[in-house]
CSV table of C-alpha atoms in Angstrom, one decimal:
chain,number,residue,atom,x,y,z
A,764,MET,CA,-26.6,-5.3,-8.1
A,765,PRO,CA,-29.8,-6.7,-10.3
A,766,GLU,CA,-32.3,-8.8,-8.9
A,767,ALA,CA,-31.3,-11.7,-11.3
A,768,THR,CA,-28.1,-12.2,-10.2
A,769,LYS,CA,-29.0,-12.5,-6.8
A,770,PRO,CA,-28.6,-15.8,-5.4
A,771,ARG,CA,-31.9,-15.5,-3.6
A,772,ARG,CA,-34.2,-13.2,-2.0
A,773,LEU,CA,-33.3,-12.8,2.2
A,774,THR,CA,-35.8,-11.7,4.3
A,775,PRO,CA,-35.1,-8.7,6.3
A,776,LYS,CA,-34.2,-11.6,9.2
A,777,GLY,CA,-31.7,-13.5,6.9
A,778,GLN,CA,-30.1,-10.3,5.8
A,779,ALA,CA,-29.5,-9.5,9.3
A,780,THR,CA,-28.2,-13.0,10.0
A,781,LYS,CA,-25.7,-12.9,6.7
A,782,ASN,CA,-24.6,-9.2,8.0
A,783,ARG,CA,-23.7,-10.0,11.2
A,784,ILE,CA,-21.6,-13.0,10.1
A,785,ILE,CA,-19.7,-10.6,7.3
A,786,GLU,CA,-19.0,-8.6,10.4
A,787,ALA,CA,-17.8,-11.3,12.4
A,788,ALA,CA,-15.6,-11.9,10.1
A,789,THR,CA,-14.7,-8.1,9.2
A,790,ALA,CA,-13.3,-8.3,13.2
A,791,LEU,CA,-11.8,-11.0,13.1
A,792,ILE,CA,-9.7,-10.3,9.8
A,793,ALA,CA,-8.8,-6.8,11.3
A,794,GLN,CA,-6.9,-8.7,14.3
A,795,ARG,CA,-5.8,-11.5,12.6
A,796,GLY,CA,-5.3,-11.9,9.1
A,797,VAL,CA,-7.4,-13.8,6.2
A,798,ALA,CA,-5.1,-16.2,6.6
A,799,GLY,CA,-5.5,-16.4,10.7
A,800,THR,CA,-9.2,-16.6,10.5
A,801,GLY,CA,-11.2,-19.7,10.3
A,802,ILE,CA,-14.3,-20.2,9.6
A,803,GLU,CA,-15.6,-22.0,12.6
A,804,ASP,CA,-14.0,-18.7,14.7
A,805,VAL,CA,-16.4,-16.9,12.6
A,806,ARG,CA,-19.3,-18.7,13.1
A,807,ALA,CA,-18.6,-18.8,17.0
A,808,ALA,CA,-18.0,-14.7,17.0
A,809,ALA,CA,-21.4,-14.5,14.9
A,810,GLY,CA,-23.8,-16.7,17.2
A,811,VAL,CA,-24.6,-18.7,14.5
A,812,SER,CA,-24.7,-22.4,13.9
A,813,GLY,CA,-22.8,-24.2,11.3
A,814,SER,CA,-25.4,-25.2,9.0
A,815,GLN,CA,-26.8,-21.4,9.3
A,816,LEU,CA,-23.3,-20.1,8.1
A,817,TYR,CA,-23.4,-22.5,5.0
A,818,HIS,CA,-26.6,-21.3,4.4
A,819,TYR,CA,-25.0,-17.7,3.2
A,820,PHE,CA,-21.7,-18.6,2.3
A,821,ALA,CA,-20.7,-21.9,0.9
A,822,SER,CA,-16.7,-21.5,1.3
A,823,LYS,CA,-14.3,-19.1,3.0
A,824,GLN,CA,-13.6,-18.2,-0.4
A,825,ALA,CA,-17.3,-16.9,-0.1
A,826,LEU,CA,-17.4,-15.1,2.9
A,827,ILE,CA,-14.2,-13.1,2.3
A,828,ARG,CA,-15.7,-12.3,-0.8
A,829,ALA,CA,-18.7,-10.7,1.0
A,830,VAL,CA,-15.9,-9.2,2.9
A,831,ILE,CA,-14.2,-7.6,0.2
A,832,THR,CA,-17.3,-6.2,-1.4
A,833,ARG,CA,-18.4,-4.8,1.7
A,834,GLN,CA,-15.3,-3.2,2.5
A,835,ALA,CA,-15.3,-1.5,-1.2
A,836,ASP,CA,-18.6,-0.3,-0.6
A,837,SER,CA,-17.6,1.7,2.5
A,838,ALA,CA,-14.2,3.0,2.5
A,839,LEU,CA,-14.3,5.8,0.2
A,840,ASP,CA,-16.7,7.1,3.5
A,841,PRO,CA,-14.5,7.1,6.0
A,842,GLY,CA,-16.7,6.8,8.6
A,843,LEU,CA,-17.7,10.2,8.6
A,844,PRO,CA,-20.9,11.7,6.8
A,845,ARG,CA,-21.4,10.5,3.9
A,846,ILE,CA,-19.4,12.2,1.1
A,847,THR,CA,-21.1,11.6,-2.1
A,848,ALA,CA,-19.2,13.5,-4.9
A,849,LEU,CA,-15.6,14.6,-4.3
A,850,ASP,CA,-16.3,17.1,-6.7
A,851,SER,CA,-14.5,19.8,-5.2
A,852,PHE,CA,-11.6,21.3,-3.9
A,853,GLU,CA,-13.1,21.5,-0.8
A,854,ALA,CA,-14.9,17.5,-1.3
A,855,LEU,CA,-11.6,16.2,-1.7
A,856,ARG,CA,-9.9,18.1,1.5
A,857,ALA,CA,-12.8,17.4,3.8
A,858,TRP,CA,-12.6,13.1,2.2
A,859,ALA,CA,-8.3,13.4,3.3
A,860,ASP,CA,-9.1,14.8,5.9
A,861,ALA,CA,-11.7,12.7,7.5
A,862,ALA,CA,-9.2,9.5,6.1
A,863,ILE,CA,-6.4,11.2,8.3
A,864,GLU,CA,-8.9,11.5,11.3
A,865,ARG,CA,-10.0,7.7,11.2
A,866,GLN,CA,-6.2,6.5,11.5
A,867,ARG,CA,-5.5,9.3,14.3
A,868,GLU,CA,-8.7,8.1,16.0
A,869,ASN,CA,-7.5,4.0,15.8
A,870,GLY,CA,-3.9,5.0,16.4
A,871,CYS,CA,-3.4,4.1,13.5
A,872,ARG,CA,-4.1,0.2,14.1
A,873,GLY,CA,-4.8,-0.9,10.9
A,874,GLY,CA,-7.9,-2.7,10.1
A,875,CYS,CA,-9.8,-4.9,7.2
A,876,ASP,CA,-9.9,-2.1,5.1
A,877,LEU,CA,-9.5,-2.7,1.2
A,878,GLY,CA,-5.4,-2.1,1.0
A,879,THR,CA,-4.8,-4.4,3.9
A,880,LEU,CA,-6.8,-7.4,2.2
A,881,ALA,CA,-4.5,-6.4,-0.7
A,882,GLY,CA,-1.2,-6.7,0.3
A,883,GLU,CA,-2.3,-10.1,2.0
A,884,LEU,CA,-4.4,-11.5,-0.8
A,885,SER,CA,-3.5,-9.8,-4.3
A,886,GLY,CA,0.1,-11.7,-4.7
A,887,THR,CA,-1.6,-15.1,-3.5
A,888,ASP,CA,-5.4,-15.3,-4.3
A,889,GLU,CA,-6.7,-14.5,-7.8
A,890,GLU,CA,-10.3,-14.7,-7.3
A,891,SER,CA,-9.6,-12.1,-4.3
A,892,ARG,CA,-7.3,-9.9,-6.6
A,893,THR,CA,-10.2,-9.8,-9.4
A,894,ASP,CA,-12.5,-9.0,-6.5
A,895,LEU,CA,-10.1,-6.4,-5.2
A,896,ALA,CA,-9.3,-4.5,-8.6
A,897,ASN,CA,-12.8,-4.4,-9.2
A,898,GLY,CA,-13.2,-2.2,-5.6
A,899,PHE,CA,-10.5,0.0,-6.5
A,900,LEU,CA,-11.2,1.1,-10.1
A,901,ARG,CA,-14.6,1.4,-8.6
A,902,TRP,CA,-12.9,4.2,-6.1
A,903,LYS,CA,-10.8,5.8,-8.5
A,904,ASP,CA,-14.0,6.1,-11.1
A,905,LEU,CA,-15.4,7.8,-8.1
A,906,ILE,CA,-12.3,10.5,-8.0
A,907,LEU,CA,-12.3,10.5,-11.9
A,908,ASN,CA,-15.9,11.6,-12.2
A,909,GLY,CA,-15.4,13.9,-9.8
A,910,LEU,CA,-12.3,15.8,-11.2
A,911,ARG,CA,-14.4,15.7,-14.7
A,912,ALA,CA,-17.2,17.5,-13.1
A,913,MET,CA,-14.6,20.0,-11.7
A,914,ARG,CA,-13.3,20.4,-15.6
A,915,GLU,CA,-16.9,20.5,-16.9
A,916,ARG,CA,-17.2,23.6,-14.3
A,917,ASP,CA,-13.9,25.1,-15.4
A,918,GLU,CA,-12.5,24.7,-12.4
A,919,LEU,CA,-9.6,22.3,-13.4
A,920,ARG,CA,-7.4,23.0,-16.5
A,921,ALA,CA,-8.1,21.3,-20.1
A,922,ASP,CA,-4.6,20.2,-19.9
A,923,ALA,CA,-4.9,18.1,-16.7
A,924,ASP,CA,-4.4,14.3,-17.1
A,925,LEU,CA,-7.5,13.2,-15.0
A,926,ASP,CA,-6.5,9.4,-15.3
A,927,GLU,CA,-3.1,10.2,-13.5
A,928,LEU,CA,-5.0,12.5,-11.2
A,929,ALA,CA,-6.7,10.2,-9.9
A,930,PHE,CA,-4.9,7.0,-9.7
A,931,ALA,CA,-2.3,9.3,-7.9
A,932,LEU,CA,-4.5,10.1,-5.6
A,933,LEU,CA,-5.9,6.5,-4.8
A,934,SER,CA,-2.1,5.6,-4.5
A,935,ALA,CA,-1.3,8.5,-2.0
A,936,HIS,CA,-4.1,7.1,0.4
A,937,GLN,CA,-3.2,3.4,0.0
A,938,GLY,CA,0.3,4.5,0.2
A,939,GLY,CA,-0.4,6.8,2.9
A,940,THR,CA,-2.7,4.4,4.9
A,941,LEU,CA,-0.1,1.5,4.7
A,942,LEU,CA,2.7,3.6,6.0
A,943,SER,CA,1.0,5.3,8.8
A,944,GLN,CA,-0.5,1.9,9.5
A,945,THR,CA,3.3,0.3,9.7
A,946,VAL,CA,5.2,3.2,11.8
A,947,LEU,CA,2.1,4.0,13.8
A,948,ASP,CA,1.9,7.7,12.7
A,949,VAL,CA,-0.6,9.9,10.7
A,950,GLN,CA,2.4,11.8,9.2
A,951,PRO,CA,2.9,9.3,6.3
A,952,LEU,CA,-0.7,9.8,5.1
A,953,GLU,CA,-0.5,13.5,5.9
A,954,ALA,CA,2.0,14.1,3.8
A,955,SER,CA,1.1,11.9,0.6
A,956,MET,CA,-2.6,13.5,0.8
A,957,ASN,CA,-1.2,17.0,1.2
A,958,ALA,CA,1.1,16.8,-1.5
A,959,THR,CA,-1.2,15.0,-4.2
A,960,LEU,CA,-4.1,17.3,-3.1
A,961,ALA,CA,-1.4,20.3,-3.4
A,962,TYR,CA,-0.4,18.8,-6.8
A,963,ILE,CA,-4.1,18.7,-8.6
A,964,ARG,CA,-4.6,22.1,-7.1
A,965,SER,CA,-1.8,23.3,-9.5
A,966,PHE,CA,-4.2,22.7,-12.3
A,967,ALA,CA,-6.8,24.9,-10.7
A,968,THR,CA,-8.0,27.4,-12.9
A,969,ASP,CA,-8.5,30.2,-10.1
A,970,GLN,CA,-5.2,29.9,-8.9
A,971,ARG,CA,-6.3,32.9,-6.3
A,972,GLN,CA,-7.8,29.8,-3.9
A,973,PRO,CA,-6.7,28.9,-0.9
A,974,VAL,CA,-3.8,26.5,-1.4
A,975,ARG,CA,-4.6,24.2,1.7
Z,1320,MET,CA,25.5,-4.2,11.2
Z,1321,PRO,CA,28.6,-3.6,13.9
Z,1322,GLU,CA,29.9,-6.8,15.0
Z,1323,ALA,CA,29.0,-6.4,18.0
Z,1324,THR,CA,25.2,-6.9,17.6
Z,1325,LYS,CA,25.8,-10.3,15.3
Z,1326,PRO,CA,25.3,-13.3,17.4
Z,1327,ARG,CA,28.4,-15.4,16.0
Z,1328,ARG,CA,30.8,-14.5,12.8
Z,1329,LEU,CA,29.9,-16.9,10.0
Z,1330,THR,CA,32.3,-19.1,8.0
Z,1331,PRO,CA,31.6,-18.2,3.9
Z,1332,LYS,CA,30.5,-21.5,4.0
Z,1333,GLY,CA,27.8,-20.8,6.5
Z,1334,GLN,CA,26.8,-16.9,5.3
Z,1335,ALA,CA,26.1,-18.9,1.8
Z,1336,THR,CA,23.6,-21.6,3.6
Z,1337,LYS,CA,22.3,-18.9,5.4
Z,1338,ASN,CA,21.7,-16.6,2.5
Z,1339,ARG,CA,20.1,-20.0,0.3
Z,1340,ILE,CA,17.3,-20.1,3.4
Z,1341,ILE,CA,16.7,-16.4,3.5
Z,1342,GLU,CA,16.3,-16.9,-0.6
Z,1343,ALA,CA,14.3,-20.1,-0.5
Z,1344,ALA,CA,11.8,-18.1,2.1
Z,1345,THR,CA,11.5,-14.9,-0.1
Z,1346,ALA,CA,10.7,-17.0,-3.2
Z,1347,LEU,CA,8.2,-18.9,-1.3
Z,1348,ILE,CA,6.6,-16.0,0.5
Z,1349,ALA,CA,6.1,-14.2,-2.7
Z,1350,GLN,CA,4.2,-17.3,-4.3
Z,1351,ARG,CA,2.4,-18.2,-1.2
Z,1352,GLY,CA,2.1,-15.3,1.7
Z,1353,VAL,CA,3.9,-15.5,5.0
Z,1354,ALA,CA,1.1,-17.3,6.1
Z,1355,GLY,CA,0.9,-20.3,3.7
Z,1356,THR,CA,4.9,-20.7,3.9
Z,1357,GLY,CA,5.6,-23.5,6.8
Z,1358,ILE,CA,9.1,-24.0,7.6
Z,1359,GLU,CA,9.1,-27.4,6.6
Z,1360,ASP,CA,8.7,-25.6,2.9
Z,1361,VAL,CA,11.6,-23.3,3.5
Z,1362,ARG,CA,13.7,-26.0,4.3
Z,1363,ALA,CA,13.2,-28.3,1.2
Z,1364,ALA,CA,13.3,-25.8,-1.1
Z,1365,ALA,CA,16.6,-24.6,0.5
Z,1366,GLY,CA,18.0,-28.1,0.4
Z,1367,VAL,CA,18.9,-28.0,3.7
Z,1368,SER,CA,18.2,-30.2,6.8
Z,1369,GLY,CA,16.2,-29.2,9.7
Z,1370,SER,CA,19.0,-29.1,12.0
Z,1371,GLN,CA,20.9,-26.7,9.5
Z,1372,LEU,CA,18.1,-24.2,9.3
Z,1373,TYR,CA,17.8,-24.2,13.2
Z,1374,HIS,CA,21.3,-23.6,13.2
Z,1375,TYR,CA,20.7,-20.1,11.5
Z,1376,PHE,CA,17.3,-19.4,12.4
Z,1377,ALA,CA,16.1,-20.7,15.5
Z,1378,SER,CA,12.1,-20.0,14.8
Z,1379,LYS,CA,10.2,-19.3,11.8
Z,1380,GLN,CA,9.8,-15.5,13.5
Z,1381,ALA,CA,13.3,-15.1,13.0
Z,1382,LEU,CA,13.4,-16.5,9.4
Z,1383,ILE,CA,10.5,-13.0,8.9
Z,1384,ARG,CA,12.7,-10.9,10.0
Z,1385,ALA,CA,15.8,-12.0,8.4
Z,1386,VAL,CA,13.5,-11.5,5.1
Z,1387,ILE,CA,12.3,-8.2,6.0
Z,1388,THR,CA,15.6,-6.8,6.5
Z,1389,ARG,CA,16.8,-8.5,3.1
Z,1390,GLN,CA,13.9,-6.9,1.5
Z,1391,ALA,CA,14.4,-3.5,3.3
Z,1392,ASP,CA,18.3,-3.5,2.4
Z,1393,SER,CA,17.4,-4.3,-1.5
Z,1394,ALA,CA,14.1,-2.7,-2.4
Z,1395,LEU,CA,15.4,0.7,-3.2
Z,1396,ASP,CA,17.4,-0.3,-5.8
Z,1397,PRO,CA,14.6,-2.0,-8.0
Z,1398,GLY,CA,17.0,-4.7,-9.5
Z,1399,LEU,CA,18.8,-2.3,-12.0
Z,1400,PRO,CA,22.2,-0.7,-11.7
Z,1401,ARG,CA,22.3,0.4,-7.8
Z,1402,ILE,CA,21.2,4.0,-7.4
Z,1403,THR,CA,23.6,5.5,-4.5
Z,1404,ALA,CA,21.6,8.8,-3.9
Z,1405,LEU,CA,18.3,10.2,-5.0
Z,1406,ASP,CA,19.9,13.6,-5.1
Z,1407,SER,CA,19.0,15.2,-8.5
Z,1408,PHE,CA,15.6,15.4,-10.3
Z,1409,GLU,CA,17.7,13.0,-12.6
Z,1410,ALA,CA,17.9,10.4,-10.3
Z,1411,LEU,CA,14.5,10.7,-8.9
Z,1412,ARG,CA,13.1,10.0,-12.2
Z,1413,ALA,CA,15.7,7.0,-13.0
Z,1414,TRP,CA,14.9,5.0,-9.4
Z,1415,ALA,CA,10.9,6.0,-10.8
Z,1416,ASP,CA,11.6,4.4,-14.1
Z,1417,ALA,CA,13.2,1.3,-12.5
Z,1418,ALA,CA,10.4,0.9,-10.5
Z,1419,ILE,CA,8.0,1.1,-13.0
Z,1420,GLU,CA,10.0,-1.2,-15.8
Z,1421,ARG,CA,10.3,-3.8,-12.9
Z,1422,GLN,CA,6.7,-3.8,-12.6
Z,1423,ARG,CA,6.6,-4.2,-16.1
Z,1424,GLU,CA,8.2,-7.2,-16.5
Z,1425,ASN,CA,7.0,-8.8,-13.8
Z,1426,GLY,CA,3.4,-8.7,-15.8
Z,1427,CYS,CA,2.8,-6.7,-12.5
Z,1428,ARG,CA,3.1,-9.8,-10.3
Z,1429,GLY,CA,4.1,-8.9,-7.2
Z,1430,GLY,CA,6.5,-10.6,-4.9
Z,1431,CYS,CA,8.0,-10.4,-1.5
Z,1432,ASP,CA,8.1,-6.9,-1.2
Z,1433,LEU,CA,8.3,-4.4,1.4
Z,1434,GLY,CA,5.0,-3.6,1.3
Z,1435,THR,CA,3.5,-6.5,0.6
Z,1436,LEU,CA,4.9,-8.2,3.6
Z,1437,ALA,CA,3.5,-4.9,5.4
Z,1438,GLY,CA,0.1,-5.5,3.8
Z,1439,GLU,CA,-0.1,-8.8,5.4
Z,1440,LEU,CA,2.0,-8.6,9.1
Z,1441,SER,CA,1.8,-5.0,10.0
Z,1442,GLY,CA,-1.7,-5.7,11.5
Z,1443,THR,CA,-1.2,-9.0,13.2
Z,1444,ASP,CA,2.4,-9.0,14.2
Z,1445,GLU,CA,4.1,-6.5,16.4
Z,1446,GLU,CA,7.4,-8.0,15.7
Z,1447,SER,CA,7.5,-7.7,12.5
Z,1448,ARG,CA,5.5,-4.3,12.2
Z,1449,THR,CA,8.7,-2.8,14.2
Z,1450,ASP,CA,11.0,-4.5,11.7
Z,1451,LEU,CA,8.9,-3.2,8.6
Z,1452,ALA,CA,8.2,0.4,10.5
Z,1453,ASN,CA,12.3,0.5,10.1
Z,1454,GLY,CA,12.7,-0.4,7.0
Z,1455,PHE,CA,10.5,2.2,5.6
Z,1456,LEU,CA,11.9,4.8,7.6
Z,1457,ARG,CA,15.1,3.8,6.2
Z,1458,TRP,CA,14.0,4.1,3.0
Z,1459,LYS,CA,12.0,7.5,3.7
Z,1460,ASP,CA,15.7,9.1,5.0
Z,1461,LEU,CA,17.1,8.0,2.0
Z,1462,ILE,CA,15.0,9.9,-0.2
Z,1463,LEU,CA,15.2,12.8,2.8
Z,1464,ASN,CA,19.0,12.6,2.7
Z,1465,GLY,CA,18.7,13.3,-1.3
Z,1466,LEU,CA,16.3,15.8,-1.0
Z,1467,ARG,CA,18.2,17.8,1.6
Z,1468,ALA,CA,21.3,17.5,-0.6
Z,1469,MET,CA,19.3,19.3,-4.1
Z,1470,ARG,CA,18.3,22.4,-1.2
Z,1471,GLU,CA,21.9,22.6,-0.2
Z,1472,ARG,CA,23.2,23.0,-3.5
Z,1473,ASP,CA,20.1,25.6,-3.9
Z,1474,GLU,CA,18.0,23.2,-6.6
Z,1475,LEU,CA,14.9,23.3,-4.3
Z,1476,ARG,CA,13.7,26.6,-2.8
Z,1477,ALA,CA,13.9,26.8,1.1
Z,1478,ASP,CA,9.9,26.7,1.9
Z,1479,ALA,CA,9.5,22.9,0.2
Z,1480,ASP,CA,8.7,21.1,3.6
Z,1481,LEU,CA,11.5,17.9,2.3
Z,1482,ASP,CA,9.5,15.7,4.8
Z,1483,GLU,CA,6.5,16.0,3.7
Z,1484,LEU,CA,7.9,15.5,-0.1
Z,1485,ALA,CA,10.0,12.3,1.3
Z,1486,PHE,CA,7.1,10.5,3.0
Z,1487,ALA,CA,5.1,11.1,-0.1
Z,1488,LEU,CA,7.0,10.0,-2.6
Z,1489,LEU,CA,7.4,6.7,-0.6
Z,1490,SER,CA,3.9,6.8,-0.5
Z,1491,ALA,CA,3.2,7.2,-4.2
Z,1492,HIS,CA,5.7,4.2,-4.5
Z,1493,GLN,CA,4.3,1.9,-2.0
Z,1494,GLY,CA,0.5,3.1,-2.8
Z,1495,GLY,CA,1.3,2.9,-6.3
Z,1496,THR,CA,2.9,-0.1,-6.4
Z,1497,LEU,CA,0.1,-2.0,-4.4
Z,1498,LEU,CA,-3.2,-1.1,-6.6
Z,1499,SER,CA,-0.1,-2.1,-10.0
Z,1500,GLN,CA,-0.2,-5.5,-8.7
Z,1501,THR,CA,-4.1,-5.8,-7.6
Z,1502,VAL,CA,-4.9,-4.4,-11.2
Z,1503,LEU,CA,-2.1,-5.6,-12.6
Z,1504,ASP,CA,-1.4,-2.7,-14.7
Z,1505,VAL,CA,1.5,0.0,-14.3
Z,1506,GLN,CA,-0.7,2.8,-14.6
Z,1507,PRO,CA,-1.5,3.2,-11.1
Z,1508,LEU,CA,2.5,3.0,-10.6
Z,1509,GLU,CA,3.6,5.7,-13.0
Z,1510,ALA,CA,0.6,7.9,-12.3
Z,1511,SER,CA,1.7,8.5,-8.5
Z,1512,MET,CA,5.3,8.3,-9.2
Z,1513,ASN,CA,4.9,11.1,-12.5
Z,1514,ALA,CA,2.3,13.4,-9.9
Z,1515,THR,CA,4.9,13.3,-7.0
Z,1516,LEU,CA,7.8,13.9,-8.9
Z,1517,ALA,CA,6.2,16.8,-10.7
Z,1518,TYR,CA,5.0,18.0,-7.7
Z,1519,ILE,CA,8.7,18.0,-6.1
Z,1520,ARG,CA,9.6,19.6,-9.4
Z,1521,SER,CA,7.2,22.7,-8.3
Z,1522,PHE,CA,9.8,23.2,-5.4
Z,1523,ALA,CA,12.9,23.0,-7.7
Z,1524,THR,CA,14.6,26.8,-8.1
Z,1525,ASP,CA,15.6,26.4,-11.9
Z,1526,GLN,CA,11.7,26.1,-13.7
Z,1527,ARG,CA,13.5,25.6,-16.7
Z,1528,GLN,CA,14.2,22.3,-16.1
Z,1529,PRO,CA,12.2,19.9,-17.9
Z,1530,VAL,CA,8.9,19.0,-16.7
Z,1531,ARG,CA,9.2,15.0,-17.1
C-alpha cells in the first residue's frame, strides 16, 4: 500500500498491538462467525484496553475489513512454504495438495477464510462484499498470471480461455472447501481440484506429461 | 418423509400457516443472514401470533432446520421447469444454464441458498452443519444417479470416476455461485460450470457430440 493512503505510520510496537487485535478477531470469528463476535470479546482476547482497540479500529466494520484484507493476503498460501507463482502444472498441483492437506489437518473444520466470510457477509453487508470481491479478484489474477506465463512458454495451447480456467479453478477451490467443511471430509475438495486441474491439463501442448 | 417420523399430521390450513412462516424466515434470512434474523421479525413478517409460531417451531433452531430442508429440497431446481433427472449431457447443460440465468436475473444478489447458509452456519452451529451436509449429499447423489444412468447407457466411459465428477460439479456450482454473488457478475459461475461440464464430456463415449 502506498504510504500516502495509510492513515498514520505505526511504531513497531503499535504494529504488533494492531496485529494482535486482528489475530484475536480472526480466531474468534473462526469459532463464532462475524455476527457472534463482539468487539468487547476481541478486546478481552487480545488483552488490550478499549481505548487501545479504538485507537486502531474505529468500529467493528473497520476491524472486519482488516480481517478480510489479512485473509485475502494469506489465503492463496495455505500454510505451507510460500507459493509465489502458480505458473506450472507442478506449482498448481502443489497448491491444490497444500489446500487439501490443510483441510485434512484441521479435520475440515473451517476457519475464518475468505469463502466463509463471503458466505456470511456478501449478501448482507455491502462494504464487506466489496472488500471480499477485491480479495477474490486478486486471487483470480494470481492464477491468471500463472496461466498466462504458461501460455507464453507454449505450455498451454493458444485456444485455452485463461479467464475461464482461472475462475473455474478458484470456484473449485472455494466450492470444494465449502462442501468439505460442511460434510467434514476432504473428498469434495480433492474431487473439485483434481477435476479442474485435469481440465486445465487437457490444454497442455505436451500431452505426454503425467496426468495427475 | 415417512409419516411415522412426523410429529403430527397438519390440517391443510395448518400446513399453509407453517409454510408461510418458513417463507417469511427464508426471505428475511436472504436479506439479513441467520444471525440478523430474530424470531419476532419472522412472526411479524408472517403475520402470525407468537403462540401460533411456537406451535409449529419450538425454537429458532427448529425454524432454521425447516429453512435448510426447504432449500435443500428446492435448490437443484433453480426456479425453472422442474428437472427431475440430470441423466444426459443436455439435462446437465440445461441445469447449469438455469442456475446461471437465475443469478443473472437476480443481479447475482444472493439469497438464502444452501451455500450461503453453509458459509454462515457450518463452522459455528453443529446441528445446522449436519442438516446442511445431508442436503448437499442428497444433491450429490442426484447428480451421481444421473451420471450412473449415463454410464449404464454407455454414454460415459467405464473409467470415469463418477463420485469425483459428481462432487466436482456440485463444488463448481457452489463455488461459482459464491464468487458470482460476491463479485456481482455471472462470469465465475459460467466459467466453473462450463469447465466442469466440458471435463465430464471428455469422458463421453461419443466424442462427436457438440462440445458446449
